[in-house]
Amino acid sequence: MSNENVLCIATDWLQARFDLGRGYWTCTQDTINSFPYTFISRQYAENDFSHKQIIPYAIVFNRKGEVLSYERCGSEKRLSGLNSAGIGGHVNDSDRGNTLYSR
């Protein structure tokens, strides 16, 4: 893991607005852009539970309802060889724009 800065939102702010037991939420562009986000060192964020790392993730289905999956490989040894049912990853400060969500 490189020393990168990743997108995070304070856990207590999220808990006051969302059921964190759910795996996903439907949000509008305006809702996403109102989030008080920050970028924190990934090494710190991995062990800091006062912030949640925001990791976009997409699951792709074909017309038959089958899910795209692939075998993991790469720098994260704990994931190597496992199957993944989606595509996504951390948002780094180098991805930063004027807002969190834009078209």
PDB file of N, CA and C in Angstrom:
ATOM      1  N   MET A   1       0.851  -1.174   0.000  1.00  0.00           N
ATOM      2  CA  MET A   1       0.000   0.000   0.000  1.00  0.00           C
ATOM      3  C   MET A   1       0.893   1.231   0.000  1.00  0.00           C
ATOM      4  N   SER A   2       0.685   2.082  -0.945  1.00  0.00           N
ATOM      5  CA  SER A   2       1.479   3.304  -1.011  1.00  0.00           C
ATOM      6  C   SER A   2       0.948   4.322  -0.003  1.00  0.00           C
ATOM      7  N   ASN A   3       1.715   5.355   0.253  1.00  0.00           N
ATOM      8  CA  ASN A   3       1.278   6.403   1.165  1.00  0.00           C
ATOM      9  C   ASN A   3       0.430   7.399   0.385  1.00  0.00           C
ATOM     10  N   GLU A   4      -0.798   7.017   0.113  1.00  0.00           N
ATOM     11  CA  GLU A   4      -1.732   7.842  -0.638  1.00  0.00           C
ATOM     12  C   GLU A   4      -2.754   8.447   0.314  1.00  0.00           C
ATOM     13  N   ASN A   5      -3.397   9.520  -0.105  1.00  0.00           N
ATOM     14  CA  ASN A   5      -4.488  10.117   0.657  1.00  0.00           C
ATOM     15  C   ASN A   5      -5.805   9.675   0.045  1.00  0.00           C
ATOM     16  N   VAL A   6      -6.732   9.186   0.899  1.00  0.00           N
ATOM     17  CA  VAL A   6      -7.995   8.636   0.415  1.00  0.00           C
ATOM     18  C   VAL A   6      -9.180   9.440   0.940  1.00  0.00           C
ATOM     19  N   LEU A   7     -10.258   9.430   0.174  1.00  0.00           N
ATOM     20  CA  LEU A   7     -11.489  10.145   0.502  1.00  0.00           C
ATOM     21  C   LEU A   7     -12.153   9.521   1.719  1.00  0.00           C
ATOM     22  N   CYS A   8     -12.462  10.355   2.708  1.00  0.00           N
ATOM     23  CA  CYS A   8     -13.111   9.885   3.938  1.00  0.00           C
ATOM     24  C   CYS A   8     -14.177  10.879   4.382  1.00  0.00           C
ATOM     25  N   ILE A   9     -15.144  10.352   5.150  1.00  0.00           N
ATOM     26  CA  ILE A   9     -16.177  11.176   5.777  1.00  0.00           C
ATOM     27  C   ILE A   9     -16.277  10.736   7.227  1.00  0.00           C
ATOM     28  N   ALA A  10     -16.458  11.691   8.142  1.00  0.00           N
ATOM     29  CA  ALA A  10     -16.536  11.388   9.571  1.00  0.00           C
ATOM     30  C   ALA A  10     -17.659  10.379   9.837  1.00  0.00           C
ATOM     31  N   THR A  11     -17.341   9.341  10.582  1.00  0.00           N
ATOM     32  CA  THR A  11     -18.298   8.276  10.889  1.00  0.00           C
ATOM     33  C   THR A  11     -19.524   8.815  11.606  1.00  0.00           C
ATOM     34  N   ASP A  12     -19.331   9.696  12.585  1.00  0.00           N
ATOM     35  CA  ASP A  12     -20.485  10.205  13.326  1.00  0.00           C
ATOM     36  C   ASP A  12     -21.420  11.021  12.446  1.00  0.00           C
ATOM     37  N   TRP A  13     -20.886  11.736  11.463  1.00  0.00           N
ATOM     38  CA  TRP A  13     -21.727  12.492  10.532  1.00  0.00           C
ATOM     39  C   TRP A  13     -22.569  11.523   9.693  1.00  0.00           C
ATOM     40  N   LEU A  14     -21.937  10.451   9.213  1.00  0.00           N
ATOM     41  CA  LEU A  14     -22.665   9.450   8.418  1.00  0.00           C
ATOM     42  C   LEU A  14     -23.711   8.723   9.252  1.00  0.00           C
ATOM     43  N   GLN A  15     -23.361   8.341  10.483  1.00  0.00           N
ATOM     44  CA  GLN A  15     -24.290   7.611  11.344  1.00  0.00           C
ATOM     45  C   GLN A  15     -25.547   8.421  11.632  1.00  0.00           C
ATOM     46  N   ALA A  16     -25.440   9.731  11.696  1.00  0.00           N
ATOM     47  CA  ALA A  16     -26.591  10.591  11.957  1.00  0.00           C
ATOM     48  C   ALA A  16     -27.533  10.679  10.762  1.00  0.00           C
ATOM     49  N   ARG A  17     -27.067  10.256   9.584  1.00  0.00           N
ATOM     50  CA  ARG A  17     -27.858  10.428   8.359  1.00  0.00           C
ATOM     51  C   ARG A  17     -28.175   9.142   7.610  1.00  0.00           C
ATOM     52  N   PHE A  18     -27.421   8.066   7.869  1.00  0.00           N
ATOM     53  CA  PHE A  18     -27.578   6.834   7.108  1.00  0.00           C
ATOM     54  C   PHE A  18     -27.538   5.622   8.030  1.00  0.00           C
ATOM     55  N   ASP A  19     -28.207   4.555   7.615  1.00  0.00           N
ATOM     56  CA  ASP A  19     -28.105   3.267   8.292  1.00  0.00           C
ATOM     57  C   ASP A  19     -26.829   2.600   7.788  1.00  0.00           C
ATOM     58  N   LEU A  20     -25.783   2.633   8.592  1.00  0.00           N
ATOM     59  CA  LEU A  20     -24.486   2.129   8.135  1.00  0.00           C
ATOM     60  C   LEU A  20     -24.449   0.607   8.047  1.00  0.00           C
ATOM     61  N   GLY A  21     -25.498  -0.058   8.493  1.00  0.00           N
ATOM     62  CA  GLY A  21     -25.575  -1.508   8.339  1.00  0.00           C
ATOM     63  C   GLY A  21     -25.928  -1.924   6.915  1.00  0.00           C
ATOM     64  N   ARG A  22     -26.470  -1.013   6.148  1.00  0.00           N
ATOM     65  CA  ARG A  22     -26.793  -1.287   4.740  1.00  0.00           C
ATOM     66  C   ARG A  22     -25.536  -1.211   3.901  1.00  0.00           C
ATOM     67  N   GLY A  23     -25.534  -1.926   2.804  1.00  0.00           N
ATOM     68  CA  GLY A  23     -24.374  -1.934   1.932  1.00  0.00           C
ATOM     69  C   GLY A  23     -24.365  -0.821   0.905  1.00  0.00           C
ATOM     70  N   TYR A  24     -25.515  -0.159   0.716  1.00  0.00           N
ATOM     71  CA  TYR A  24     -25.585   0.888  -0.301  1.00  0.00           C
ATOM     72  C   TYR A  24     -26.725   1.835   0.025  1.00  0.00           C
ATOM     73  N   TRP A  25     -26.689   3.020  -0.561  1.00  0.00           N
ATOM     74  CA  TRP A  25     -27.762   3.995  -0.428  1.00  0.00           C
ATOM     75  C   TRP A  25     -27.973   4.659  -1.774  1.00  0.00           C
ATOM     76  N   THR A  26     -29.192   5.081  -2.012  1.00  0.00           N
ATOM     77  CA  THR A  26     -29.489   5.873  -3.199  1.00  0.00           C
ATOM     78  C   THR A  26     -29.332   7.333  -2.812  1.00  0.00           C
ATOM     79  N   CYS A  27     -28.486   8.041  -3.525  1.00  0.00           N
ATOM     80  CA  CYS A  27     -28.219   9.448  -3.215  1.00  0.00           C
ATOM     81  C   CYS A  27     -28.307  10.277  -4.480  1.00  0.00           C
ATOM     82  N   THR A  28     -28.787  11.484  -4.316  1.00  0.00           N
ATOM     83  CA  THR A  28     -28.794  12.418  -5.438  1.00  0.00           C
ATOM     84  C   THR A  28     -27.438  13.115  -5.535  1.00  0.00           C
ATOM     85  N   GLN A  29     -27.209  13.773  -6.637  1.00  0.00           N
ATOM     86  CA  GLN A  29     -25.976  14.539  -6.822  1.00  0.00           C
ATOM     87  C   GLN A  29     -25.862  15.607  -5.736  1.00  0.00           C
ATOM     88  N   ASP A  30     -26.958  16.286  -5.424  1.00  0.00           N
ATOM     89  CA  ASP A  30     -26.916  17.335  -4.399  1.00  0.00           C
ATOM     90  C   ASP A  30     -26.576  16.763  -3.028  1.00  0.00           C
ATOM     91  N   THR A  31     -27.121  15.583  -2.707  1.00  0.00           N
ATOM     92  CA  THR A  31     -26.818  14.949  -1.418  1.00  0.00           C
ATOM     93  C   THR A  31     -25.338  14.626  -1.330  1.00  0.00           C
ATOM     94  N   ILE A  32     -24.805  13.997  -2.358  1.00  0.00           N
ATOM     95  CA  ILE A  32     -23.385  13.626  -2.358  1.00  0.00           C
ATOM     96  C   ILE A  32     -22.504  14.860  -2.225  1.00  0.00           C
ATOM     97  N   ASN A  33     -22.853  15.919  -2.929  1.00  0.00           N
ATOM     98  CA  ASN A  33     -22.028  17.130  -2.891  1.00  0.00           C
ATOM     99  C   ASN A  33     -22.122  17.882  -1.570  1.00  0.00           C
ATOM    100  N   SER A  34     -23.100  17.534  -0.728  1.00  0.00           N
ATOM    101  CA  SER A  34     -23.206  18.180   0.590  1.00  0.00           C
ATOM    102  C   SER A  34     -22.357  17.462   1.642  1.00  0.00           C
ATOM    103  N   PHE A  35     -21.787  16.309   1.325  1.00  0.00           N
ATOM    104  CA  PHE A  35     -20.984  15.554   2.291  1.00  0.00           C
ATOM    105  C   PHE A  35     -19.734  16.353   2.681  1.00  0.00           C
ATOM    106  N   PRO A  36     -19.462  16.471   3.976  1.00  0.00           N
ATOM    107  CA  PRO A  36     -18.243  17.153   4.432  1.00  0.00           C
ATOM    108  C   PRO A  36     -17.059  16.182   4.399  1.00  0.00           C
ATOM    109  N   TYR A  37     -16.424  16.095   3.276  1.00  0.00           N
ATOM    110  CA  TYR A  37     -15.375  15.096   3.072  1.00  0.00           C
ATOM    111  C   TYR A  37     -13.986  15.656   3.362  1.00  0.00           C
ATOM    112  N   THR A  38     -13.052  14.739   3.530  1.00  0.00           N
ATOM    113  CA  THR A  38     -11.651  15.085   3.715  1.00  0.00           C
ATOM    114  C   THR A  38     -10.806  13.982   3.104  1.00  0.00           C
ATOM    115  N   PHE A  39      -9.544  14.254   2.902  1.00  0.00           N
ATOM    116  CA  PHE A  39      -8.611  13.227   2.436  1.00  0.00           C
ATOM    117  C   PHE A  39      -7.628  12.947   3.568  1.00  0.00           C
ATOM    118  N   ILE A  40      -7.471  11.659   3.882  1.00  0.00           N
ATOM    119  CA  ILE A  40      -6.624  11.213   4.987  1.00  0.00           C
ATOM    120  C   ILE A  40      -5.628  10.195   4.444  1.00  0.00           C
ATOM    121  N   SER A  41      -4.465  10.156   5.026  1.00  0.00           N
ATOM    122  CA  SER A  41      -3.469   9.149   4.657  1.00  0.00           C
ATOM    123  C   SER A  41      -4.106   7.762   4.748  1.00  0.00           C
ATOM    124  N   ARG A  42      -3.977   6.972   3.693  1.00  0.00           N
ATOM    125  CA  ARG A  42      -4.587   5.642   3.692  1.00  0.00           C
ATOM    126  C   ARG A  42      -4.042   4.776   4.825  1.00  0.00           C
ATOM    127  N   GLN A  43      -2.763   4.888   5.117  1.00  0.00           N
ATOM    128  CA  GLN A  43      -2.178   4.110   6.210  1.00  0.00           C
ATOM    129  C   GLN A  43      -2.871   4.434   7.526  1.00  0.00           C
ATOM    130  N   TYR A  44      -3.197   5.686   7.750  1.00  0.00           N
ATOM    131  CA  TYR A  44      -3.905   6.102   8.961  1.00  0.00           C
ATOM    132  C   TYR A  44      -5.372   5.685   8.895  1.00  0.00           C
ATOM    133  N   ALA A  45      -6.009   5.906   7.737  1.00  0.00           N
ATOM    134  CA  ALA A  45      -7.444   5.625   7.581  1.00  0.00           C
ATOM    135  C   ALA A  45      -7.777   4.144   7.760  1.00  0.00           C
ATOM    136  N   GLU A  46      -6.855   3.261   7.415  1.00  0.00           N
ATOM    137  CA  GLU A  46      -7.096   1.820   7.553  1.00  0.00           C
ATOM    138  C   GLU A  46      -7.332   1.427   9.008  1.00  0.00           C
ATOM    139  N   ASN A  47      -6.846   2.222   9.955  1.00  0.00           N
ATOM    140  CA  ASN A  47      -6.988   1.896  11.379  1.00  0.00           C
ATOM    141  C   ASN A  47      -7.743   2.962  12.172  1.00  0.00           C
ATOM    142  N   ASP A  48      -8.259   3.984  11.499  1.00  0.00           N
ATOM    143  CA  ASP A  48      -8.979   5.079  12.152  1.00  0.00           C
ATOM    144  C   ASP A  48     -10.468   4.909  11.904  1.00  0.00           C
ATOM    145  N   PHE A  49     -11.198   4.475  12.935  1.00  0.00           N
ATOM    146  CA  PHE A  49     -12.622   4.207  12.750  1.00  0.00           C
ATOM    147  C   PHE A  49     -13.491   5.434  12.993  1.00  0.00           C
ATOM    148  N   SER A  50     -12.857   6.586  13.225  1.00  0.00           N
ATOM    149  CA  SER A  50     -13.627   7.820  13.349  1.00  0.00           C
ATOM    150  C   SER A  50     -14.002   8.369  11.977  1.00  0.00           C
ATOM    151  N   HIS A  51     -13.429   7.788  10.927  1.00  0.00           N
ATOM    152  CA  HIS A  51     -13.747   8.156   9.547  1.00  0.00           C
ATOM    153  C   HIS A  51     -14.018   6.899   8.727  1.00  0.00           C
ATOM    154  N   LYS A  52     -14.931   7.019   7.774  1.00  0.00           N
ATOM    155  CA  LYS A  52     -15.208   5.938   6.820  1.00  0.00           C
ATOM    156  C   LYS A  52     -14.547   6.287   5.497  1.00  0.00           C
ATOM    157  N   GLN A  53     -13.855   5.304   4.939  1.00  0.00           N
ATOM    158  CA  GLN A  53     -13.291   5.477   3.608  1.00  0.00           C
ATOM    159  C   GLN A  53     -14.422   5.292   2.598  1.00  0.00           C
ATOM    160  N   ILE A  54     -14.563   6.218   1.679  1.00  0.00           N
ATOM    161  CA  ILE A  54     -15.608   6.142   0.667  1.00  0.00           C
ATOM    162  C   ILE A  54     -14.999   5.462  -0.556  1.00  0.00           C
ATOM    163  N   ILE A  55     -15.513   4.266  -0.864  1.00  0.00           N
ATOM    164  CA  ILE A  55     -14.956   3.460  -1.948  1.00  0.00           C
ATOM    165  C   ILE A  55     -16.078   3.149  -2.949  1.00  0.00           C
ATOM    166  N   PRO A  56     -16.135   3.881  -4.060  1.00  0.00           N
ATOM    167  CA  PRO A  56     -17.146   3.591  -5.082  1.00  0.00           C
ATOM    168  C   PRO A  56     -16.944   2.187  -5.639  1.00  0.00           C
ATOM    169  N   TYR A  57     -18.046   1.514  -5.913  1.00  0.00           N
ATOM    170  CA  TYR A  57     -17.986   0.128  -6.363  1.00  0.00           C
ATOM    171  C   TYR A  57     -19.160  -0.121  -7.296  1.00  0.00           C
ATOM    172  N   ALA A  58     -18.897  -0.720  -8.428  1.00  0.00           N
ATOM    173  CA  ALA A  58     -19.957  -1.005  -9.407  1.00  0.00           C
ATOM    174  C   ALA A  58     -20.019  -2.502  -9.666  1.00  0.00           C
ATOM    175  N   ILE A  59     -21.227  -3.024  -9.717  1.00  0.00           N
ATOM    176  CA  ILE A  59     -21.441  -4.424 -10.076  1.00  0.00           C
ATOM    177  C   ILE A  59     -22.118  -4.429 -11.438  1.00  0.00           C
ATOM    178  N   VAL A  60     -21.580  -5.209 -12.375  1.00  0.00           N
ATOM    179  CA  VAL A  60     -22.050  -5.218 -13.755  1.00  0.00           C
ATOM    180  C   VAL A  60     -22.807  -6.523 -14.031  1.00  0.00           C
ATOM    181  N   PHE A  61     -24.039  -6.394 -14.541  1.00  0.00           N
ATOM    182  CA  PHE A  61     -24.877  -7.531 -14.921  1.00  0.00           C
ATOM    183  C   PHE A  61     -25.055  -7.521 -16.434  1.00  0.00           C
ATOM    184  N   ASN A  62     -25.145  -8.703 -17.039  1.00  0.00           N
ATOM    185  CA  ASN A  62     -25.490  -8.757 -18.457  1.00  0.00           C
ATOM    186  C   ASN A  62     -27.000  -8.945 -18.586  1.00  0.00           C
ATOM    187  N   ARG A  63     -27.495  -9.082 -19.799  1.00  0.00           N
ATOM    188  CA  ARG A  63     -28.938  -9.192 -20.035  1.00  0.00           C
ATOM    189  C   ARG A  63     -29.548 -10.458 -19.451  1.00  0.00           C
ATOM    190  N   LYS A  64     -28.728 -11.469 -19.198  1.00  0.00           N
ATOM    191  CA  LYS A  64     -29.197 -12.718 -18.597  1.00  0.00           C
ATOM    192  C   LYS A  64     -29.224 -12.638 -17.070  1.00  0.00           C
ATOM    193  N   GLY A  65     -28.744 -11.532 -16.515  1.00  0.00           N
ATOM    194  CA  GLY A  65     -28.683 -11.375 -15.073  1.00  0.00           C
ATOM    195  C   GLY A  65     -27.422 -11.951 -14.456  1.00  0.00           C
ATOM    196  N   GLU A  66     -26.465 -12.356 -15.302  1.00  0.00           N
ATOM    197  CA  GLU A  66     -25.199 -12.888 -14.796  1.00  0.00           C
ATOM    198  C   GLU A  66     -24.299 -11.733 -14.361  1.00  0.00           C
ATOM    199  N   VAL A  67     -23.502 -11.984 -13.340  1.00  0.00           N
ATOM    200  CA  VAL A  67     -22.626 -10.968 -12.774  1.00  0.00           C
ATOM    201  C   VAL A  67     -21.219 -11.116 -13.325  1.00  0.00           C
ATOM    202  N   LEU A  68     -20.632  -9.989 -13.734  1.00  0.00           N
ATOM    203  CA  LEU A  68     -19.238  -9.973 -14.148  1.00  0.00           C
ATOM    204  C   LEU A  68     -18.379 -10.198 -12.906  1.00  0.00           C
ATOM    205  N   SER A  69     -17.428 -11.109 -12.995  1.00  0.00           N
ATOM    206  CA  SER A  69     -16.481 -11.306 -11.886  1.00  0.00           C
ATOM    207  C   SER A  69     -15.106 -11.595 -12.469  1.00  0.00           C
ATOM    208  N   TYR A  70     -14.106 -11.442 -11.628  1.00  0.00           N
ATOM    209  CA  TYR A  70     -12.734 -11.696 -12.071  1.00  0.00           C
ATOM    210  C   TYR A  70     -11.900 -12.119 -10.872  1.00  0.00           C
ATOM    211  N   GLU A  71     -10.791 -12.786 -11.156  1.00  0.00           N
ATOM    212  CA  GLU A  71      -9.874 -13.190 -10.098  1.00  0.00           C
ATOM    213  C   GLU A  71      -8.916 -12.053  -9.802  1.00  0.00           C
ATOM    214  N   ARG A  72      -8.792 -11.727  -8.519  1.00  0.00           N
ATOM    215  CA  ARG A  72      -7.949 -10.613  -8.093  1.00  0.00           C
ATOM    216  C   ARG A  72      -6.465 -10.962  -8.177  1.00  0.00           C
ATOM    217  N   CYS A  73      -5.671  -9.977  -8.511  1.00  0.00           N
ATOM    218  CA  CYS A  73      -4.218 -10.072  -8.447  1.00  0.00           C
ATOM    219  C   CYS A  73      -3.711  -8.663  -8.225  1.00  0.00           C
ATOM    220  N   GLY A  74      -2.464  -8.528  -7.898  1.00  0.00           N
ATOM    221  CA  GLY A  74      -1.943  -7.184  -7.706  1.00  0.00           C
ATOM    222  C   GLY A  74      -1.238  -7.017  -6.388  1.00  0.00           C
ATOM    223  N   SER A  75      -1.208  -5.780  -5.912  1.00  0.00           N
ATOM    224  CA  SER A  75      -0.381  -5.434  -4.750  1.00  0.00           C
ATOM    225  C   SER A  75      -0.994  -5.827  -3.411  1.00  0.00           C
ATOM    226  N   GLU A  76      -2.306  -5.970  -3.318  1.00  0.00           N
ATOM    227  CA  GLU A  76      -2.919  -6.344  -2.036  1.00  0.00           C
ATOM    228  C   GLU A  76      -2.935  -7.857  -1.903  1.00  0.00           C
ATOM    229  N   LYS A  77      -1.945  -8.389  -1.213  1.00  0.00           N
ATOM    230  CA  LYS A  77      -1.759  -9.839  -1.092  1.00  0.00           C
ATOM    231  C   LYS A  77      -2.972 -10.528  -0.487  1.00  0.00           C
ATOM    232  N   ARG A  78      -3.663  -9.863   0.456  1.00  0.00           N
ATOM    233  CA  ARG A  78      -4.807 -10.489   1.118  1.00  0.00           C
ATOM    234  C   ARG A  78      -5.965 -10.757   0.149  1.00  0.00           C
ATOM    235  N   LEU A  79      -5.993 -10.058  -0.987  1.00  0.00           N
ATOM    236  CA  LEU A  79      -7.063 -10.232  -1.968  1.00  0.00           C
ATOM    237  C   LEU A  79      -6.651 -11.091  -3.160  1.00  0.00           C
ATOM    238  N   SER A  80      -5.367 -11.285  -3.331  1.00  0.00           N
ATOM    239  CA  SER A  80      -4.854 -12.023  -4.487  1.00  0.00           C
ATOM    240  C   SER A  80      -5.420 -13.439  -4.524  1.00  0.00           C
ATOM    241  N   GLY A  81      -5.916 -13.836  -5.689  1.00  0.00           N
ATOM    242  CA  GLY A  81      -6.468 -15.173  -5.874  1.00  0.00           C
ATOM    243  C   GLY A  81      -7.945 -15.281  -5.555  1.00  0.00           C
ATOM    244  N   LEU A  82      -8.535 -14.257  -4.932  1.00  0.00           N
ATOM    245  CA  LEU A  82      -9.962 -14.272  -4.620  1.00  0.00           C
ATOM    246  C   LEU A  82     -10.753 -13.683  -5.784  1.00  0.00           C
ATOM    247  N   ASN A  83     -12.021 -14.048  -5.887  1.00  0.00           N
ATOM    248  CA  ASN A  83     -12.876 -13.484  -6.925  1.00  0.00           C
ATOM    249  C   ASN A  83     -13.517 -12.202  -6.440  1.00  0.00           C
ATOM    250  N   SER A  84     -13.717 -11.269  -7.345  1.00  0.00           N
ATOM    251  CA  SER A  84     -14.378 -10.013  -7.054  1.00  0.00           C
ATOM    252  C   SER A  84     -15.579  -9.881  -7.979  1.00  0.00           C
ATOM    253  N   ALA A  85     -16.696  -9.404  -7.420  1.00  0.00           N
ATOM    254  CA  ALA A  85     -17.919  -9.256  -8.201  1.00  0.00           C
ATOM    255  C   ALA A  85     -18.180  -7.803  -8.566  1.00  0.00           C
ATOM    256  N   GLY A  86     -17.152  -7.008  -8.650  1.00  0.00           N
ATOM    257  CA  GLY A  86     -17.350  -5.616  -9.009  1.00  0.00           C
ATOM    258  C   GLY A  86     -16.043  -4.915  -9.262  1.00  0.00           C
ATOM    259  N   ILE A  87     -16.185  -3.674  -9.657  1.00  0.00           N
ATOM    260  CA  ILE A  87     -15.026  -2.848  -9.994  1.00  0.00           C
ATOM    261  C   ILE A  87     -15.133  -1.569  -9.176  1.00  0.00           C
ATOM    262  N   GLY A  88     -14.048  -1.185  -8.562  1.00  0.00           N
ATOM    263  CA  GLY A  88     -14.066   0.033  -7.766  1.00  0.00           C
ATOM    264  C   GLY A  88     -12.748   0.229  -7.071  1.00  0.00           C
ATOM    265  N   GLY A  89     -12.704   1.183  -6.189  1.00  0.00           N
ATOM    266  CA  GLY A  89     -11.491   1.416  -5.439  1.00  0.00           C
ATOM    267  C   GLY A  89     -11.501   2.754  -4.737  1.00  0.00           C
ATOM    268  N   HIS A  90     -10.438   3.000  -4.025  1.00  0.00           N
ATOM    269  CA  HIS A  90     -10.309   4.243  -3.280  1.00  0.00           C
ATOM    270  C   HIS A  90     -10.324   5.453  -4.208  1.00  0.00           C
ATOM    271  N   VAL A  91     -10.793   6.573  -3.674  1.00  0.00           N
ATOM    272  CA  VAL A  91     -10.704   7.856  -4.364  1.00  0.00           C
ATOM    273  C   VAL A  91      -9.556   8.604  -3.706  1.00  0.00           C
ATOM    274  N   ASN A  92      -8.577   8.991  -4.506  1.00  0.00           N
ATOM    275  CA  ASN A  92      -7.389   9.673  -3.996  1.00  0.00           C
ATOM    276  C   ASN A  92      -7.514  11.178  -4.162  1.00  0.00           C
ATOM    277  N   ASP A  93      -6.709  11.924  -3.425  1.00  0.00           N
ATOM    278  CA  ASP A  93      -6.750  13.379  -3.553  1.00  0.00           C
ATOM    279  C   ASP A  93      -6.361  13.838  -4.961  1.00  0.00           C
ATOM    280  N   SER A  94      -5.645  13.008  -5.705  1.00  0.00           N
ATOM    281  CA  SER A  94      -5.322  13.367  -7.095  1.00  0.00           C
ATOM    282  C   SER A  94      -6.547  13.277  -8.001  1.00  0.00           C
ATOM    283  N   ASP A  95      -7.637  12.623  -7.524  1.00  0.00           N
ATOM    284  CA  ASP A  95      -8.899  12.536  -8.271  1.00  0.00           C
ATOM    285  C   ASP A  95      -9.796  13.739  -7.997  1.00  0.00           C
ATOM    286  N   ARG A  96      -9.385  14.600  -7.102  1.00  0.00           N
ATOM    287  CA  ARG A  96     -10.221  15.696  -6.602  1.00  0.00           C
ATOM    288  C   ARG A  96     -10.700  16.609  -7.723  1.00  0.00           C
ATOM    289  N   GLY A  97     -11.971  16.992  -7.617  1.00  0.00           N
ATOM    290  CA  GLY A  97     -12.551  17.969  -8.521  1.00  0.00           C
ATOM    291  C   GLY A  97     -13.154  19.090  -7.696  1.00  0.00           C
ATOM    292  N   ASN A  98     -14.029  19.869  -8.298  1.00  0.00           N
ATOM    293  CA  ASN A  98     -14.684  20.953  -7.579  1.00  0.00           C
ATOM    294  C   ASN A  98     -15.739  20.441  -6.607  1.00  0.00           C
ATOM    295  N   THR A  99     -16.319  19.287  -6.905  1.00  0.00           N
ATOM    296  CA  THR A  99     -17.326  18.660  -6.049  1.00  0.00           C
ATOM    297  C   THR A  99     -17.047  17.168  -5.995  1.00  0.00           C
ATOM    298  N   LEU A 100     -17.734  16.449  -5.108  1.00  0.00           N
ATOM    299  CA  LEU A 100     -17.562  14.994  -5.059  1.00  0.00           C
ATOM    300  C   LEU A 100     -18.165  14.332  -6.280  1.00  0.00           C
ATOM    301  N   TYR A 101     -19.299  14.846  -6.737  1.00  0.00           N
ATOM    302  CA  TYR A 101     -20.009  14.220  -7.845  1.00  0.00           C
ATOM    303  C   TYR A 101     -20.250  15.247  -8.932  1.00  0.00           C
ATOM    304  N   SER A 102     -19.857  14.934 -10.125  1.00  0.00           N
ATOM    305  CA  SER A 102     -20.170  15.814 -11.257  1.00  0.00           C
ATOM    306  C   SER A 102     -20.301  14.944 -12.495  1.00  0.00           C
ATOM    307  N   ARG A 103     -20.944  15.471 -13.493  1.00  0.00           N
ATOM    308  CA  ARG A 103     -21.153  14.711 -14.722  1.00  0.00           C
ATOM    309  C   ARG A 103     -20.207  15.166 -15.782  1.00  0.00           C
TER     310      ARG A 103
END
